[in-house]
Coordinates of C-alpha atoms in Angstrom, one line a residue:
X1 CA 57.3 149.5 68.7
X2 CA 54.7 149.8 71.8
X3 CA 55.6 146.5 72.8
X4 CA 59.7 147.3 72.3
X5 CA 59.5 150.5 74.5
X6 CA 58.0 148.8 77.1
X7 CA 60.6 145.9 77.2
X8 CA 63.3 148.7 78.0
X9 CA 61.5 150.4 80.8
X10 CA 61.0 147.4 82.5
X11 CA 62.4 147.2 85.6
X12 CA 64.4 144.2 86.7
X13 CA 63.3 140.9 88.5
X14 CA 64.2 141.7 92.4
X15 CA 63.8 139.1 95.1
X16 CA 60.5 140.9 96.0
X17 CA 58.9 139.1 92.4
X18 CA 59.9 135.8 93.0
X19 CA 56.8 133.2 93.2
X20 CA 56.4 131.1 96.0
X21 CA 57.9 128.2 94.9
X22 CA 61.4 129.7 94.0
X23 CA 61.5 131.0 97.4
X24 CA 61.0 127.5 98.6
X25 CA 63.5 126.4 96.3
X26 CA 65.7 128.7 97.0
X27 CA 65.3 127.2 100.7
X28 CA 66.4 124.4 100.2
X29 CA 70.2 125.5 99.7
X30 CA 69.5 127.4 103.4
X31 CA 70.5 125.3 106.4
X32 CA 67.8 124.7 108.2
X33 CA 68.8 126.5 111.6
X34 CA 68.6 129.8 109.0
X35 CA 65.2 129.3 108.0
X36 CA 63.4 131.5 111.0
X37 CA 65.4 134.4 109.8
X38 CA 65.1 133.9 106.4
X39 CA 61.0 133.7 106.8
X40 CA 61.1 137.0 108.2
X41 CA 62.7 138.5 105.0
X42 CA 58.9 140.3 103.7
X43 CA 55.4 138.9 104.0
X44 CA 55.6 136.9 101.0
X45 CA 58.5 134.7 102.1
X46 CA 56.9 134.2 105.4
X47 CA 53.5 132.5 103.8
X48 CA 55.5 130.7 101.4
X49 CA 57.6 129.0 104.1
X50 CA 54.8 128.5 106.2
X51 CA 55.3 125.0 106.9
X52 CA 59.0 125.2 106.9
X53 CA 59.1 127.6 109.3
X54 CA 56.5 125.5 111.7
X55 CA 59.5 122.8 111.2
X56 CA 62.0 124.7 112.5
X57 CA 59.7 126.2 115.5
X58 CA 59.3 122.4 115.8
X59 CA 62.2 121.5 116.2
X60 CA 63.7 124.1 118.1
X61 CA 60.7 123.1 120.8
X62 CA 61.4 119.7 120.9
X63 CA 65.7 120.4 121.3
X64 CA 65.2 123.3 123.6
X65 CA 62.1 122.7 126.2
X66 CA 63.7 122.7 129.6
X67 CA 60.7 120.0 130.5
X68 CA 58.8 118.1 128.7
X69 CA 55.7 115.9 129.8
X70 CA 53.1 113.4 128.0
X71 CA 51.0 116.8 127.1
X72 CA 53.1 119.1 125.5
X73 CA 54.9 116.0 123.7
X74 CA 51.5 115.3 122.5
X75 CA 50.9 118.5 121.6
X76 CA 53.9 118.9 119.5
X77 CA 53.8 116.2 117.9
X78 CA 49.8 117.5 116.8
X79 CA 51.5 120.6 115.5
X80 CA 54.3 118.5 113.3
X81 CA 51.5 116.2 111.8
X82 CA 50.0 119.7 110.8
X83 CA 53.2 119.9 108.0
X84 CA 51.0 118.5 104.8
X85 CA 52.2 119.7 101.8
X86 CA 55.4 118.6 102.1
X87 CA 55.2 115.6 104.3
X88 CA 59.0 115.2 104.9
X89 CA 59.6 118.5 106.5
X90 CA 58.1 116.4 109.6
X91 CA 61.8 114.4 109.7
X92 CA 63.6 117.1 111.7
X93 CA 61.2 117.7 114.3
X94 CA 60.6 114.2 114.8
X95 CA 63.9 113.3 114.9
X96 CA 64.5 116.0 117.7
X97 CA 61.6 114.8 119.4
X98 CA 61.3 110.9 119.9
X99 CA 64.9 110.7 122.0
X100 CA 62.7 112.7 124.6
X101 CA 60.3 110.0 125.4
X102 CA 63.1 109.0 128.6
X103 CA 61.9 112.4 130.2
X104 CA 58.6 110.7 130.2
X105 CA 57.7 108.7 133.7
X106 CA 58.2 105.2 132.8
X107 CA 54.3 104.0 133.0
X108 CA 54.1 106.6 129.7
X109 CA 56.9 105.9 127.5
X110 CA 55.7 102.7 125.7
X111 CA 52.0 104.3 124.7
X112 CA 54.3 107.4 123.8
X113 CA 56.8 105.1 122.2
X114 CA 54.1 103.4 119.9
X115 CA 52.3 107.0 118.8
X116 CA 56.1 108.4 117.9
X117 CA 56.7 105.2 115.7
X118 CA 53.7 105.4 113.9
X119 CA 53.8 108.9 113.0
X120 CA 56.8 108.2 111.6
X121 CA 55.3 105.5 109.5
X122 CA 53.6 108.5 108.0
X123 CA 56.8 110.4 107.0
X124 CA 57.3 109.0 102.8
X125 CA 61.2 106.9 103.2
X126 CA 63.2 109.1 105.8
X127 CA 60.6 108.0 108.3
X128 CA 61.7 104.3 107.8
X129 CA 64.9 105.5 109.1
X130 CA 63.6 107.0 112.3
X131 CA 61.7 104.1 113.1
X132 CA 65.0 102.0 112.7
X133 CA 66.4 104.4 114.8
X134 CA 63.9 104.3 117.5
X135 CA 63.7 100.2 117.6
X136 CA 67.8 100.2 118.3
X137 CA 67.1 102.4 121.6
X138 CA 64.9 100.2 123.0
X139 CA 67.9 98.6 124.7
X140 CA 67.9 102.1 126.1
X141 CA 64.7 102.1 127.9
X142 CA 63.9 100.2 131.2
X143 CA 64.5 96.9 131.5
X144 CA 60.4 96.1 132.0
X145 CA 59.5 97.6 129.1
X146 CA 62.0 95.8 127.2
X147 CA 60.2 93.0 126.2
X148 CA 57.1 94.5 125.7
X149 CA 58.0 96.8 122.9
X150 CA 60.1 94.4 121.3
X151 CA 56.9 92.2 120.7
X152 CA 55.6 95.4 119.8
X153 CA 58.5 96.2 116.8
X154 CA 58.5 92.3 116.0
X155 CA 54.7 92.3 115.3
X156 CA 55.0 95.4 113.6
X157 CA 57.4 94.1 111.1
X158 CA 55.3 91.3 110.8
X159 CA 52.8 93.1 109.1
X160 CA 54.7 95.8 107.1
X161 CA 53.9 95.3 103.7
X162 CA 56.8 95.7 101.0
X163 CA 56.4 99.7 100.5
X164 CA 56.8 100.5 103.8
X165 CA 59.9 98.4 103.8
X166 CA 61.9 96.3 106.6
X167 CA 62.7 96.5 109.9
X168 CA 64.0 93.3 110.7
X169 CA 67.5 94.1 110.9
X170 CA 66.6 96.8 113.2
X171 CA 64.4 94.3 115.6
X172 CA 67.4 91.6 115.2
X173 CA 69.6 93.7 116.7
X174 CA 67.5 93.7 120.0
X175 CA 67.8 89.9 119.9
X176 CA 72.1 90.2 120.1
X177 CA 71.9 91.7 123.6
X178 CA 69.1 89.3 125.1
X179 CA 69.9 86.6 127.2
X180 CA 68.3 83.2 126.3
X181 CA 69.4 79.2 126.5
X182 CA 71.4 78.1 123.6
X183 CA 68.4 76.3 121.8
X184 CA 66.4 79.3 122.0
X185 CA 69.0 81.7 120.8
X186 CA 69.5 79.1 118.1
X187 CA 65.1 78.8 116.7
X188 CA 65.4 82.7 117.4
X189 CA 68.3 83.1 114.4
X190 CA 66.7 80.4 112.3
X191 CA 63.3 82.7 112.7
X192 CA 65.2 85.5 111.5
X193 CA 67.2 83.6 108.7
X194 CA 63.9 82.2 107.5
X195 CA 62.7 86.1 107.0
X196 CA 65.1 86.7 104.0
X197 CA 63.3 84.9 101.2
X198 CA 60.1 87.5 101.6
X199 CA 62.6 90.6 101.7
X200 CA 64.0 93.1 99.0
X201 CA 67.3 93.3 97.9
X202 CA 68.0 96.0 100.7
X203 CA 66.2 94.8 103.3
X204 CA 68.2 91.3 102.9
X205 CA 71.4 93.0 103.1
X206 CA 70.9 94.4 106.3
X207 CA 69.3 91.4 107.5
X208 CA 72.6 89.4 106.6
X209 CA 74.4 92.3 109.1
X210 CA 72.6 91.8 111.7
X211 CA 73.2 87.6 111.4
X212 CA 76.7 88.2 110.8
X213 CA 76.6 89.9 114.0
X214 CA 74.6 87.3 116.1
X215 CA 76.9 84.6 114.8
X216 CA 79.2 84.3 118.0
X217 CA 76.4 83.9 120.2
X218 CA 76.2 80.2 118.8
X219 CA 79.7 79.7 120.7
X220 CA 77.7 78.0 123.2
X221 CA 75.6 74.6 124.1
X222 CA 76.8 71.0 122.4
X223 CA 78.1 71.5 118.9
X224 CA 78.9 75.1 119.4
X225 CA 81.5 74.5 116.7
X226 CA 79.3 72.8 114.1
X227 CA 76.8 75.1 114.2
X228 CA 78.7 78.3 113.7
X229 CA 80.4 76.3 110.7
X230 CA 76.7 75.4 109.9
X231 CA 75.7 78.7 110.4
X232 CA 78.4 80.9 108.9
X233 CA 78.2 78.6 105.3
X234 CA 74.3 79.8 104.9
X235 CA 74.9 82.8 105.4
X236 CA 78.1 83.4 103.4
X237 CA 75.9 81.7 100.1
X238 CA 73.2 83.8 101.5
X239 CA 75.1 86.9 100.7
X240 CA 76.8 85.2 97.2
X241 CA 73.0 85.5 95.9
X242 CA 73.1 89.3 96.2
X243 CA 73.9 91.4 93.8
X244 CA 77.2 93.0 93.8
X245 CA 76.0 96.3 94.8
X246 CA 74.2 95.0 97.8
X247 CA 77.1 92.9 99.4
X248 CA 80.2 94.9 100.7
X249 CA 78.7 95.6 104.4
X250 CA 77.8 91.6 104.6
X251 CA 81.2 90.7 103.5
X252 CA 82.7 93.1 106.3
X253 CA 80.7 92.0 108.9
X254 CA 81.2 88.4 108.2
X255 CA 84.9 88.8 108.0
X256 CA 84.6 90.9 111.8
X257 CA 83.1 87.9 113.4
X258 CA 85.3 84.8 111.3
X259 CA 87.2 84.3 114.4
X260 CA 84.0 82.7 115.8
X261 CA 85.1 79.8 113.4
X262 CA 87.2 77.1 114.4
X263 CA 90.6 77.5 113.7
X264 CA 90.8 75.3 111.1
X265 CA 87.8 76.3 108.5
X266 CA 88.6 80.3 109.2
X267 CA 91.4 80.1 106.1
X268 CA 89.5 79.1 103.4
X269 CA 86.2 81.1 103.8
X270 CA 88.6 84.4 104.1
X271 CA 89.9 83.5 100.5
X272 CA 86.2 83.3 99.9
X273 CA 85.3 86.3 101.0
X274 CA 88.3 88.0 99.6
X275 CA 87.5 86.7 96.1
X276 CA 84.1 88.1 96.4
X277 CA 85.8 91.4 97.7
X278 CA 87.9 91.8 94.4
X279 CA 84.1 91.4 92.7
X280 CA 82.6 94.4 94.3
X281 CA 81.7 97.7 92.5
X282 CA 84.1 100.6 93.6
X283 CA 81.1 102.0 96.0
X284 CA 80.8 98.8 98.1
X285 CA 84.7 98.3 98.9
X286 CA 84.7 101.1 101.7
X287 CA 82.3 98.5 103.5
X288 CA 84.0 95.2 103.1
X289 CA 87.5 96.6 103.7
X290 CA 86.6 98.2 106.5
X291 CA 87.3 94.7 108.4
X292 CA 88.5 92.4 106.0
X293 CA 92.2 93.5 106.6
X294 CA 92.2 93.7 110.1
X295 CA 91.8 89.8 110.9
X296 CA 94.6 89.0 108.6
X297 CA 96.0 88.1 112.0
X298 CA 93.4 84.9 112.6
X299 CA 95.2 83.3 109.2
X300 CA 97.8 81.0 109.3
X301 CA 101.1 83.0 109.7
X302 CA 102.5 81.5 106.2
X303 CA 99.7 82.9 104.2
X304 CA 99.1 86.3 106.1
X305 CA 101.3 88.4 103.5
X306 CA 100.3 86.6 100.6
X307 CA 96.6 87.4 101.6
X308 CA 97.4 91.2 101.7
X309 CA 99.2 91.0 98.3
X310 CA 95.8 89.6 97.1
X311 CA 93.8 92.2 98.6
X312 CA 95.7 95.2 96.9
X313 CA 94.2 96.1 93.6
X314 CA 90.9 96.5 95.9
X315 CA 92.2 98.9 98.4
X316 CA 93.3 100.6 95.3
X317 CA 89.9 101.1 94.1
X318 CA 88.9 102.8 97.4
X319 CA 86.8 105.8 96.5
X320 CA 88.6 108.8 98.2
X321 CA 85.4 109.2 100.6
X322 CA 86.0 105.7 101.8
X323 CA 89.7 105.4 102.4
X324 CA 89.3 106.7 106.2
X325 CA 87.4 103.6 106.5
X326 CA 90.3 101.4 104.7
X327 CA 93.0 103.0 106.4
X328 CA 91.5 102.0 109.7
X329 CA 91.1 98.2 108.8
X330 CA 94.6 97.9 108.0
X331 CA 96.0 99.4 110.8
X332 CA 93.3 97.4 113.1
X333 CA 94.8 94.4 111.4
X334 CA 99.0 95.7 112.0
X335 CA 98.2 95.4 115.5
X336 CA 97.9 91.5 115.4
X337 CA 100.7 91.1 112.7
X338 CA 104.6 90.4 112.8
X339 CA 107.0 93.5 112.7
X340 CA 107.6 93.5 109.4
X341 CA 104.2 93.4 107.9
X342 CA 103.2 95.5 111.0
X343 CA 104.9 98.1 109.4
X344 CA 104.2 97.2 105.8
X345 CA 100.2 98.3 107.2
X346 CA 101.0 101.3 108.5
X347 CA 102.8 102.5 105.1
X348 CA 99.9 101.3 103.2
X349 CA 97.2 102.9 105.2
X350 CA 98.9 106.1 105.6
X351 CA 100.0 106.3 101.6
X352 CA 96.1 105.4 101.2
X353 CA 95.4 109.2 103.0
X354 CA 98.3 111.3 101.1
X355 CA 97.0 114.4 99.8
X356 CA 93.2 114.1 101.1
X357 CA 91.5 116.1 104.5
X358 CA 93.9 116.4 107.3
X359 CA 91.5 115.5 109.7
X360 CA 91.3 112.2 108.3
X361 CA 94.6 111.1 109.6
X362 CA 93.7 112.6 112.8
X363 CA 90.4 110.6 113.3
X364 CA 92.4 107.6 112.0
X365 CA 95.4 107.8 114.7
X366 CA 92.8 109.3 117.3
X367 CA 90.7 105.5 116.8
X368 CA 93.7 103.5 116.6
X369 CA 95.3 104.8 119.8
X370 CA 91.9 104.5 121.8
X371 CA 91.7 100.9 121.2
X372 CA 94.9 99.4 119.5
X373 CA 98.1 101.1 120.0
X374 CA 98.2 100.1 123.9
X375 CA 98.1 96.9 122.9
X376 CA 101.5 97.1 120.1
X377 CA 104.9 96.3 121.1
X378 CA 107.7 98.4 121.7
X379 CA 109.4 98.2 118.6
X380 CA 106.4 98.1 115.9
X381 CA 105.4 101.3 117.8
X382 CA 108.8 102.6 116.9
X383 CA 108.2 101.8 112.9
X384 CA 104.9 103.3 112.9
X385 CA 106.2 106.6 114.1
X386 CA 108.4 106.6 111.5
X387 CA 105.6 106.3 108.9
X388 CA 103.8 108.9 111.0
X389 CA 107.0 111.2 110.7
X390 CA 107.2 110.3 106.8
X391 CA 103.6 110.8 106.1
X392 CA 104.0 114.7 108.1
X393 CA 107.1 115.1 105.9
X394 CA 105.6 114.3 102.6
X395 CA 101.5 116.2 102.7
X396 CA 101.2 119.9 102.6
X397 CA 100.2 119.8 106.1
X398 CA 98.7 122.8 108.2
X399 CA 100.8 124.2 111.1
X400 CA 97.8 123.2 113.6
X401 CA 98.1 119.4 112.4
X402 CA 101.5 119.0 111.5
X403 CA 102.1 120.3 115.3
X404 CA 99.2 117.8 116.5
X405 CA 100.8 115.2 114.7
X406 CA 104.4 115.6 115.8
X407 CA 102.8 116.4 119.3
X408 CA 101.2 112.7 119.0
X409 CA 104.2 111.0 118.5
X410 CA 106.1 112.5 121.7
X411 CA 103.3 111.5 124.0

């Protein structure tokens, strides 16, 4: 009876009798530009997001500073390594931070450069990302400190070991924008190709990529056409020995750069990579199709529609999150098409974004006309407008887009 009364008057649970770690669940689901306001709530929230709230001051530092020198980057980046407990709420200060090291005079950035990388190294998995990040913008730096920190990256991923994972692709990206003799280029890539074996599954994907990528710089030197056929044959097997759900971005890229290929041999490794297309699991398609219909146009003219007929039941499968993606590689590949399969594209693409986000088409017609639309003739212009007009007529459109849309055409 004692222990009944007191059941009914007890008061209920409030905020203010949370323990620590539901509040710091509960931020979690607050964005993170709220979590300075939501620390000031009582005393108890404050302790409990203690570190969280030395992120955010972090961060804001690091975006905000009007100047920031060797010392105070130093300094800040004492004060992030000072998150313990939870380890990864160093990601968005660091992020914030490292793309200051150009305020830094030159003679400082690659001692700077090196201490950033490292303590990013310390962040468990999203730091791998901020390193990849960082090696990509040495391009960005000065061109005397180019070489010196990509021997640094290089011997760094050297002597990664597996749980740390790669950054090779990262490092071979560097190597696409350096100029070199044609043999060199060439021992370069085969340095690079001979790194797969010792990678994981991921890590070999991106690799393949980044070689997919370097491919055209073979289009040089005696041979030029032997090697790329040399080349692009090791790494299409290359990317055969992955598993399904490791191959769509490989296929894409490889299918971008297969008019580096003599005419002749471009036919039948499309049909190859089109068969392993079909093959993927629904999440990879977004990937491959991204580019595999947009050089329909380096195929023979007589099998250019049959080829799109084949490619179909996969653009089908497009998960809704990846159709912007689709969309854009077959209208990238109506530009170089005749009239009527022109227009046969832009009916496809656009059916492929009935009934999802507005702004999808937007961003789709926005990219096409930057880079494509310049380039169509007269009358294939004239037919996609009218899939344009049928697309506006057919989707429960806003007033804002339907006018933008409409706007689009009269321009």
């Amino acid at each position: 009876m004692v222990h009944w009364a007191a059941n009914r008057t007890s008061r209920p649970t409030t905020y203010h009798d949370l323990p620590p770690e539901i509040i710091q669940q509960l931020a979690d689901h607050v964005p993170f530009g709220d979590i300075g306001n939501l620390a000031t709530v009582d005393r108890r929230t404050y302790r409990a997001l203690q570190e969280r709230r030395l992120s955010w001051l972090c961060c804001r530092r690091a975006r905000y500073a009007r100047e920031m020198d060797l010392a105070s980057m130093q300094q800040l980046l004492a004060e992030i390594e000072c998150i313990y407990a939870e380890p990864t709420l160093r990601v968005e200060p660091l992020d914030a931070l490292w793309p200051r090291l150009a305020d830094l005079p030159e003679e400082q950035q690659l001692a700077a450069f090196q201490r950033f990388f490292e303590a990013a190294g310390r962040v468990p998995r999203q730091g791998l990302q901020i390193q990849k990040e960082m090696i990509r913008s040495i391009l960005n730096f000065p061109n005397r400190l180019q070489r010196p920190l990509y021997e640094w990256v290089y011997a760094d991923a050297e002597r990664r070991s597996r749980e740390q994972g790669s950054t090779w692709a990262a490092v071979a990206s560097l190597f696409r924008c350096s100029f070199s003799t044609a043999s060199r280029y060439e021992s370069e890539f085969q340095a690079f190709l001979g790194r797969l074996p010792a990678l994981d599954v991921t890590g070999q994907a991106d690799l393949l990529v980044e070689l997919a990528m370097l491919l055209p710089g073979m289009r040089r030197g005696e041979h030029a056409d032997a090697k790329i056929v040399q080349y692009y044959g090791m790494l299409q097997q290359r990317v055969q020995r992955l598993p399904a759900s490791h191959r769509g971005a490989a296929i894409g890229m490889l299918a971008h750069v297969i008019w580096a290929l003599p005419v002749e041999h471009r036919a039948v490794h499309y049909a190859d990579l089109r068969h392993l297309t079909l093959s993927l699991p629904d999440h990879q398609l977004g990937d491959a199709l991204h580019y595999l219909p947009s050089v329909l146009g380096v195929l023979p003219i007589e099998q250019q529609a049959h080829e799109l007929s084949l490619l179909e039941p996969a653009i089908q499968r497009a998960l809704p999150e990846h159709r912007i993606w689709v969309a854009l590689g077959l209208l990238e590949g109506a530009v170089k098409l005749s009239e009527a399969l022109s227009s046969q594209l832009w009916r496809r693409a656009l059916r492929l974004l009935d009934g999802g986000d507005e702004a999808d088409v937007l961003l789709v017609l926005e990219e096409i006309d930057d880079r494509f639309i310049p380039f169509l003739p007269a009358q294939q212009w004239e037919n996609a407008k009218n899939e344009i007009r049928a697309f506006v007529e057919r989707n429960p459109l806003s007033e804002d887009a339907r006018a933008e849309l409409l706007g689009y055409l009269e321009e």
